[in-house]
Amino acid sequence: GILPWEIFVLAALAFKRASGLRVTTELWLSVGRKNGKTRLAATVGMLLLVADLEKYAEIYVCSTAKEQSRICWRDAKRIVGDSTELAAYVKRWAGELHVESTDSKMQALASEERSFLGVRASGIIADEVGVWENRDAWDAIVQSTVSKSQPLTLAITTAPQHRQTFAFEKLS
C-alpha cells in the first residue's frame, strides 16, 4: 500500500493555483535505500505523462548513468503493464512510453551520453542527484523546462555521499 509520507509528497505535487497551474514546481526527496522512492518517482512521472493532459509533454528520468535512469523508467513501464486501462492508453516502445492522443513521451536520459541537450522537458525525475558530481547536468536539464507552463522537477536521492556535491547544499 501507499505510505503516509508518499501521500504527503503526492498531495504537495497535486496543489494547483486558481489558474490551474501547479504550485510546486521543484521537489527534493532524500529517503533511505529501499523505501520506495524510485517507484514513487515512476508514479509521478506517469501522472505527468497521463493525468496532466499536456500536449507534447516530454517527461525525462535523468541520471548521470543510463542504467541508473532506466531503473525508474522500467518501473514506469511496469506500472503501464500492470494496468489494462493504462496499457490501452500508453504505448510501451523500446526506449519510450508514448501517449498518442497528446503526442507525449517519457524517456530515460543520462548525462554521460550528453543527452540532456536539445530536450524540452515538461517533467524531470532526477535520480540519485546525491552522486551527481557537479551542477552542469542539473542546470542543462532544468533549463530545458523554460518553455513549459507548469514544469515539475522531482529530485530523488539517498543521502548525498560527499559534502562537496551541489545536492548536499540543496538538502542541507
CSV table of C-alpha atoms in Angstrom, one decimal:
chain,number,residue,atom,x,y,z
A,1,GLY,CA,0.0,0.0,0.0
A,2,ILE,CA,0.8,3.6,-0.1
A,3,LEU,CA,2.7,5.1,2.9
A,4,PRO,CA,1.7,8.3,4.7
A,5,TRP,CA,4.9,10.1,3.6
A,6,GLU,CA,4.1,9.1,0.0
A,7,ILE,CA,0.6,10.6,0.3
A,8,PHE,CA,2.2,13.8,1.6
A,9,VAL,CA,4.5,14.0,-1.4
A,10,LEU,CA,1.8,13.3,-3.9
A,11,ALA,CA,-0.5,15.8,-2.2
A,12,ALA,CA,2.2,18.5,-2.3
A,13,LEU,CA,2.5,17.9,-6.0
A,14,ALA,CA,-1.2,18.0,-6.6
A,15,PHE,CA,-1.9,21.5,-5.4
A,16,LYS,CA,-2.9,23.9,-8.2
A,17,ARG,CA,-3.3,27.7,-8.3
A,18,ALA,CA,-6.6,29.3,-9.4
A,19,SER,CA,-5.1,29.5,-12.9
A,20,GLY,CA,-4.8,25.7,-12.9
A,21,LEU,CA,-1.0,25.7,-12.8
A,22,ARG,CA,0.8,23.6,-10.2
A,23,VAL,CA,2.1,25.3,-7.0
A,24,THR,CA,5.1,23.1,-6.6
A,25,THR,CA,7.5,23.0,-9.5
A,26,GLU,CA,10.6,21.5,-7.8
A,27,LEU,CA,10.7,18.9,-5.0
A,28,TRP,CA,13.8,17.3,-3.5
A,29,LEU,CA,13.3,14.0,-1.8
A,30,SER,CA,16.0,12.3,0.2
A,31,VAL,CA,15.0,8.9,1.5
A,32,GLY,CA,17.0,5.9,2.7
A,33,ARG,CA,17.6,3.0,0.4
A,34,LYS,CA,14.8,0.5,-0.3
A,35,ASN,CA,12.0,2.8,0.9
A,36,GLY,CA,10.1,3.1,-2.4
A,37,LYS,CA,11.3,6.5,-3.7
A,38,THR,CA,12.0,5.1,-7.2
A,39,ARG,CA,8.6,3.6,-7.6
A,40,LEU,CA,7.0,6.8,-6.2
A,41,ALA,CA,9.1,8.8,-8.7
A,42,ALA,CA,7.9,6.5,-11.6
A,43,THR,CA,4.3,7.1,-10.4
A,44,VAL,CA,4.8,10.9,-10.5
A,45,GLY,CA,6.3,10.5,-14.0
A,46,MET,CA,3.2,8.6,-15.1
A,47,LEU,CA,0.9,11.2,-13.6
A,48,LEU,CA,2.8,13.9,-15.6
A,49,LEU,CA,2.6,11.8,-18.8
A,50,VAL,CA,-1.1,10.9,-18.5
A,51,ALA,CA,-3.0,13.0,-16.0
A,52,ASP,CA,-1.7,16.5,-16.9
A,53,LEU,CA,-3.2,16.0,-20.4
A,54,GLU,CA,-0.4,18.3,-21.7
A,55,LYS,CA,0.1,18.3,-25.4
A,56,TYR,CA,3.6,17.3,-26.5
A,57,ALA,CA,4.7,16.7,-22.9
A,58,GLU,CA,8.3,15.4,-22.5
A,59,ILE,CA,9.0,13.5,-19.3
A,60,TYR,CA,12.6,12.5,-18.6
A,61,VAL,CA,14.1,10.3,-16.0
A,62,CYS,CA,17.6,11.6,-15.7
A,63,SER,CA,20.8,10.4,-14.1
A,64,THR,CA,24.5,10.5,-14.7
A,65,ALA,CA,24.4,6.9,-16.0
A,66,LYS,CA,21.9,5.4,-18.4
A,67,GLU,CA,21.5,2.2,-16.3
A,68,GLN,CA,20.5,4.3,-13.3
A,69,SER,CA,17.9,6.3,-15.1
A,70,ARG,CA,16.5,3.2,-16.7
A,71,ILE,CA,15.6,1.7,-13.3
A,72,CYS,CA,12.9,4.3,-12.6
A,73,TRP,CA,11.8,4.3,-16.3
A,74,ARG,CA,11.4,0.5,-16.1
A,75,ASP,CA,9.2,0.9,-13.0
A,76,ALA,CA,7.0,3.3,-15.0
A,77,LYS,CA,6.9,0.8,-17.8
A,78,ARG,CA,5.8,-1.9,-15.3
A,79,ILE,CA,3.1,0.4,-14.0
A,80,VAL,CA,1.7,0.6,-17.5
A,81,GLY,CA,2.0,-3.1,-18.0
A,82,ASP,CA,0.1,-3.8,-14.7
A,83,SER,CA,-2.9,-1.8,-15.7
A,84,THR,CA,-5.2,-2.7,-18.5
A,85,GLU,CA,-6.5,0.9,-18.7
A,86,LEU,CA,-3.1,2.4,-18.9
A,87,ALA,CA,-1.9,-0.2,-21.3
A,88,ALA,CA,-4.7,0.8,-23.7
A,89,TYR,CA,-3.7,4.4,-23.4
A,90,VAL,CA,0.1,4.4,-23.1
A,91,LYS,CA,2.3,2.6,-25.7
A,92,ARG,CA,5.4,0.8,-24.4
A,93,TRP,CA,8.1,1.1,-27.0
A,94,ALA,CA,11.7,0.0,-26.7
A,95,GLY,CA,13.0,3.2,-25.0
A,96,GLU,CA,9.9,5.3,-24.7
A,97,LEU,CA,6.5,5.4,-23.2
A,98,HIS,CA,4.2,7.2,-25.6
A,99,VAL,CA,0.7,8.7,-25.4
A,100,GLU,CA,-0.7,9.1,-28.9
A,101,SER,CA,-3.6,11.4,-28.1
A,102,THR,CA,-1.3,14.2,-26.7
A,103,ASP,CA,1.9,13.1,-28.6
A,104,SER,CA,3.7,12.9,-25.3
A,105,LYS,CA,6.6,10.7,-24.2
A,106,MET,CA,8.6,9.5,-21.2
A,107,GLN,CA,12.2,8.5,-21.7
A,108,ALA,CA,15.4,7.7,-19.7
A,109,LEU,CA,18.3,10.1,-20.3
A,110,ALA,CA,21.9,10.1,-18.9
A,111,SER,CA,24.4,13.0,-18.8
A,112,GLU,CA,27.2,10.5,-19.7
A,113,GLU,CA,25.7,10.5,-23.2
A,114,ARG,CA,25.3,14.3,-23.3
A,115,SER,CA,21.6,13.6,-24.0
A,116,PHE,CA,20.3,16.5,-21.9
A,117,LEU,CA,20.9,18.9,-24.7
A,118,GLY,CA,18.0,19.7,-27.0
A,119,VAL,CA,15.2,18.5,-24.9
A,120,ARG,CA,12.1,20.4,-23.9
A,121,ALA,CA,11.2,18.8,-20.6
A,122,SER,CA,7.7,19.2,-19.0
A,123,GLY,CA,8.7,16.8,-16.2
A,124,ILE,CA,12.0,15.7,-14.8
A,125,ILE,CA,12.7,12.9,-12.5
A,126,ALA,CA,16.3,13.4,-11.4
A,127,ASP,CA,17.5,10.2,-9.9
A,128,GLU,CA,20.3,9.8,-7.3
A,129,VAL,CA,21.2,13.5,-7.5
A,130,GLY,CA,23.3,12.9,-4.4
A,131,VAL,CA,26.1,11.5,-6.5
A,132,TRP,CA,25.9,14.0,-9.4
A,133,GLU,CA,29.4,15.4,-9.3
A,134,ASN,CA,28.5,19.0,-10.3
A,135,ARG,CA,25.5,21.0,-11.3
A,136,ASP,CA,26.3,21.2,-15.0
A,137,ALA,CA,23.9,18.3,-15.9
A,138,TRP,CA,21.3,19.7,-13.4
A,139,ASP,CA,21.4,23.1,-15.0
A,140,ALA,CA,21.2,21.7,-18.5
A,141,ILE,CA,18.1,19.6,-17.8
A,142,VAL,CA,16.3,22.1,-15.6
A,143,GLN,CA,16.9,24.9,-18.1
A,144,SER,CA,15.1,22.8,-20.7
A,145,THR,CA,11.8,23.5,-18.9
A,146,VAL,CA,11.7,27.2,-19.6
A,147,SER,CA,9.2,27.0,-22.5
A,148,LYS,CA,6.7,24.9,-20.4
A,149,SER,CA,3.9,26.5,-18.4
A,150,GLN,CA,3.9,24.2,-15.4
A,151,PRO,CA,7.1,22.0,-15.4
A,152,LEU,CA,7.8,19.8,-12.5
A,153,THR,CA,11.3,18.6,-11.3
A,154,LEU,CA,11.4,15.8,-8.8
A,155,ALA,CA,14.9,15.2,-7.5
A,156,ILE,CA,15.3,11.9,-5.6
A,157,THR,CA,18.3,10.5,-3.8
A,158,THR,CA,19.6,8.7,-0.8
A,159,ALA,CA,21.8,10.9,1.4
A,160,PRO,CA,24.4,12.8,-0.7
A,161,GLN,CA,27.7,10.8,-0.5
A,162,HIS,CA,30.0,13.9,-0.3
A,163,ARG,CA,29.6,17.3,1.2
A,164,GLN,CA,31.1,18.8,-2.0
A,165,THR,CA,28.2,17.9,-4.2
A,166,PHE,CA,25.6,20.5,-5.1
A,167,ALA,CA,22.9,18.2,-3.9
A,168,PHE,CA,24.3,18.4,-0.3
A,169,GLU,CA,23.9,22.1,-0.4
A,170,LYS,CA,20.3,21.9,-1.6
A,171,LEU,CA,19.4,19.3,1.0
A,172,SER,CA,21.1,21.0,4.0
